[in-house]
Tab-separated table of C-alpha atoms in Angstrom:
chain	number	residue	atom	x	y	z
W	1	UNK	CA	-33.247	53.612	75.253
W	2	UNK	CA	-31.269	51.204	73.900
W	3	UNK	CA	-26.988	50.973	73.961
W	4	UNK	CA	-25.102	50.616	70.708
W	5	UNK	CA	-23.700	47.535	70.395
W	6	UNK	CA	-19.824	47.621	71.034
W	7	UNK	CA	-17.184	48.291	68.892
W	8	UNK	CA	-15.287	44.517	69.021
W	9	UNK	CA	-12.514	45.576	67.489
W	10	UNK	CA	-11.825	48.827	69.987
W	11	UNK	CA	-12.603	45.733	72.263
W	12	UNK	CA	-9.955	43.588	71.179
W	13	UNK	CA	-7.426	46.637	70.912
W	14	UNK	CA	-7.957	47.461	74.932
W	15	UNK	CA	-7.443	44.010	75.923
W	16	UNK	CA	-4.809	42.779	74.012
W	17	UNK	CA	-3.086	46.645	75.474
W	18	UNK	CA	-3.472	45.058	78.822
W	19	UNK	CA	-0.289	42.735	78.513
W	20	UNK	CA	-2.842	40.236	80.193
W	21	UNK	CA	-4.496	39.059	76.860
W	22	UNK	CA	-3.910	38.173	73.613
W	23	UNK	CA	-6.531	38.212	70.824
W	24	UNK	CA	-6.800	36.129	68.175
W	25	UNK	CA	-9.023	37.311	65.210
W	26	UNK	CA	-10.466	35.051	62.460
W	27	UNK	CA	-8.452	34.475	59.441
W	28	UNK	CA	-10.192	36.076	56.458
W	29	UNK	CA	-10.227	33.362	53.583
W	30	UNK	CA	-8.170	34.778	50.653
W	31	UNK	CA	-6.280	33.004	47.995
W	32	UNK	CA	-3.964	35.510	46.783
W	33	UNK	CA	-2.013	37.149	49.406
W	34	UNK	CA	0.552	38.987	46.909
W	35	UNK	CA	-0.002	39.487	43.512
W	36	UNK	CA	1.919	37.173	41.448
W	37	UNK	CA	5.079	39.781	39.669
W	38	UNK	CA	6.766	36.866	37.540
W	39	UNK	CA	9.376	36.085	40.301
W	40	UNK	CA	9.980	31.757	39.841
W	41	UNK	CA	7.595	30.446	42.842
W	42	UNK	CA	7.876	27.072	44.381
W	43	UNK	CA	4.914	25.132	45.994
W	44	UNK	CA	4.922	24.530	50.182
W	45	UNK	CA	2.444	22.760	52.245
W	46	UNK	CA	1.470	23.427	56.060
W	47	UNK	CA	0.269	20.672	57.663
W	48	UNK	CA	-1.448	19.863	60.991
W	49	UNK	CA	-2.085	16.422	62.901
W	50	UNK	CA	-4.109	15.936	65.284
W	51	UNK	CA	-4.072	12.363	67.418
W	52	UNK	CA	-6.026	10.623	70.176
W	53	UNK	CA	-3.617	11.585	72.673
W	54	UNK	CA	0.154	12.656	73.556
W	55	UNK	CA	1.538	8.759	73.645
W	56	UNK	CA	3.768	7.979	70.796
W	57	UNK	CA	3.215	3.938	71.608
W	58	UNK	CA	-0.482	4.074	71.486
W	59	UNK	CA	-2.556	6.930	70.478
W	60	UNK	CA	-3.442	7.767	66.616
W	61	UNK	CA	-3.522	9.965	64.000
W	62	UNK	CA	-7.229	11.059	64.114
W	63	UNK	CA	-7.351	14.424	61.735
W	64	UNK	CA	-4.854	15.528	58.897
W	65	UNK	CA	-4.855	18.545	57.850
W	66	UNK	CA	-3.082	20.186	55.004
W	67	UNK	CA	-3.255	23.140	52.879
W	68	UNK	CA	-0.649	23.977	50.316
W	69	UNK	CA	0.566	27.992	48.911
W	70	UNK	CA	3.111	29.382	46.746
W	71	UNK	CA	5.950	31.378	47.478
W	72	UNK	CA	9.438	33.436	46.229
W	73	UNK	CA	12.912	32.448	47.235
W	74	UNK	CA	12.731	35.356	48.863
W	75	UNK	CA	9.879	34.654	51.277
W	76	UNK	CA	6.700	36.164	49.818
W	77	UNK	CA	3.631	34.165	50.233
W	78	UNK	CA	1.528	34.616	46.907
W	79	UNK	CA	-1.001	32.666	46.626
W	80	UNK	CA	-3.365	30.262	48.975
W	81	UNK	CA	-4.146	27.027	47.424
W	82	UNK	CA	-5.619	23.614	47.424
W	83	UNK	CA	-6.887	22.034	51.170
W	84	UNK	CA	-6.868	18.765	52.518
W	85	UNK	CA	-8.591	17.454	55.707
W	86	UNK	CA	-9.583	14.306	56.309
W	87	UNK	CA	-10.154	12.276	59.233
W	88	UNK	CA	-9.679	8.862	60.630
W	89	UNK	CA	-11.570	6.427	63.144
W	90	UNK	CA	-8.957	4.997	65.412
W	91	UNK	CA	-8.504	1.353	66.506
W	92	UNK	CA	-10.264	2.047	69.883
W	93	UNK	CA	-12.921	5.424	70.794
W	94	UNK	CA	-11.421	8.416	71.369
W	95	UNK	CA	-11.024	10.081	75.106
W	96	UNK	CA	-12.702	12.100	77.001
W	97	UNK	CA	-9.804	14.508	76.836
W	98	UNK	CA	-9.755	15.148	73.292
W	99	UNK	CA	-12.492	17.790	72.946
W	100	UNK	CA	-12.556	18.956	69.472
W	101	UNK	CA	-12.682	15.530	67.891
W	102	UNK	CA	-16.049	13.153	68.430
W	103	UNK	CA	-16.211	9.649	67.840
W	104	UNK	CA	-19.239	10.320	65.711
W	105	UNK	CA	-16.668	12.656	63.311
W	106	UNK	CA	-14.327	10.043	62.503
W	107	UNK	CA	-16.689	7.110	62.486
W	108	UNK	CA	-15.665	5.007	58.855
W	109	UNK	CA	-13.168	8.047	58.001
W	110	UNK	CA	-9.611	6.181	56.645
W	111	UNK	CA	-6.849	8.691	55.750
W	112	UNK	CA	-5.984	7.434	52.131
W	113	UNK	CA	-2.082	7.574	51.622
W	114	UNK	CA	-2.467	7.514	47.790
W	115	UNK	CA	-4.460	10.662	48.293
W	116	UNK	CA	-1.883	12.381	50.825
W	117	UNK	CA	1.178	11.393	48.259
W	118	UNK	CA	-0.518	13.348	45.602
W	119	UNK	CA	-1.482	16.163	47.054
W	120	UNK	CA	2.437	16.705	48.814
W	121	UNK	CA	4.049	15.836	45.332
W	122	UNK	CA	4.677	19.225	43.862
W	123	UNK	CA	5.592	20.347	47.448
W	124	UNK	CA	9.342	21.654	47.747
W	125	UNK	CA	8.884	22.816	51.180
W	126	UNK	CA	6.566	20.971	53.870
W	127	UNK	CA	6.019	22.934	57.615
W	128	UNK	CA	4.805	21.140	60.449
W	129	UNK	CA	3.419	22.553	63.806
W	130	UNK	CA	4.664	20.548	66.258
W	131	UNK	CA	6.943	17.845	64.104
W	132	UNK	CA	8.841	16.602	66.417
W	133	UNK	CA	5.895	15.297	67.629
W	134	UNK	CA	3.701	14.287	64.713
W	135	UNK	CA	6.841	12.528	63.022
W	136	UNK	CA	6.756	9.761	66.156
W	137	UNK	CA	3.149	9.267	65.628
W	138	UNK	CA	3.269	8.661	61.885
C-alpha cells in the first residue's frame, strides 16, 4: 500500500504556524496584477545587483537585474512588464563565496550602459534592494 503524497501547502501552513519558519512560495509569473480602470499610471523599475563580494574598493558588479511595472498615485501595482538581466565577467574570477554566480555564467558577458539607459528612461520611480549598498559599487 502506498501513502498519498503530502499536501505541500498544509505543509507549508504548519511550519510557517511554528514561529520557527518562514516559507517562501514561488512567485507565479503574471503580468497584470490589477486590471487597468483608466486611473493616470506612471512606470517604476525594481532592480537588483549582485557583485563579487561585499568590498566597495574592489569587488564588481557581476549580475543586473531589472524588471519594470506600472502603477497609480495611489499605490496599485497594475501591470508587470518588460525584464532585464544581464551579466558581467569581472576583472579577476569570482570567489568561492559567491555561490549562485559561476565564472562559466559571466564568461564574455559586458553590461551595456546604452542598453540599461533605455530600458530606465520612462521610469519615474526606481527601487533598489539594498541601495545603499549597490550605489557604492556602481
Amino acid at each position: 500500500m502506498s501513502e498519498a503524497a503530502p499536501n505541500l501547502a498544509d505543509l507549508a501552513d504548519i511550519l510557517s504556524a511554528s514561529n520557527d519558519y518562514r516559507v517562501q512560495r514561488r512567485l507565479k509569473s503574471r503580468s497584470t496584477i490589477t486590471q487597468p480602470d483608466g486611473t493616470p499610471t506612471k512606470t517604476a523599475i525594481l532592480v537588483d545587483v549582485e557583485t563579487t563580494g561585499l568590498d566597495l574598493q574592489n569587488d564588481e558588479i557581476i549580475e543586473l537585474v531589472m524588471i519594470s511595472f506600472t502603477y497609480s498615485l495611489d499605490g496599485r501595482i497594475f501591470e508587470i512588464g518588460q525584464t532585464f538581466q544581464h551579466f558581467q565577467e569581472p576583472s579577476r574570477p569570482i570567489s568561492a563565496e559567491i555561490t549562485r554566480i559561476t565564472n562559466a555564467m559571466v564568461a564574455d558577458h559586458k553590461i551595456d550602459i546604452a542598453e540599461v539607459a533605455t530600458f530606465v528612461s520612462s521610469a519615474a520611480l526606481v527601487i533598489a534592494h539594498n541601495a545603499g549598498f549597490d550605489r557604492g559599487v556602481a
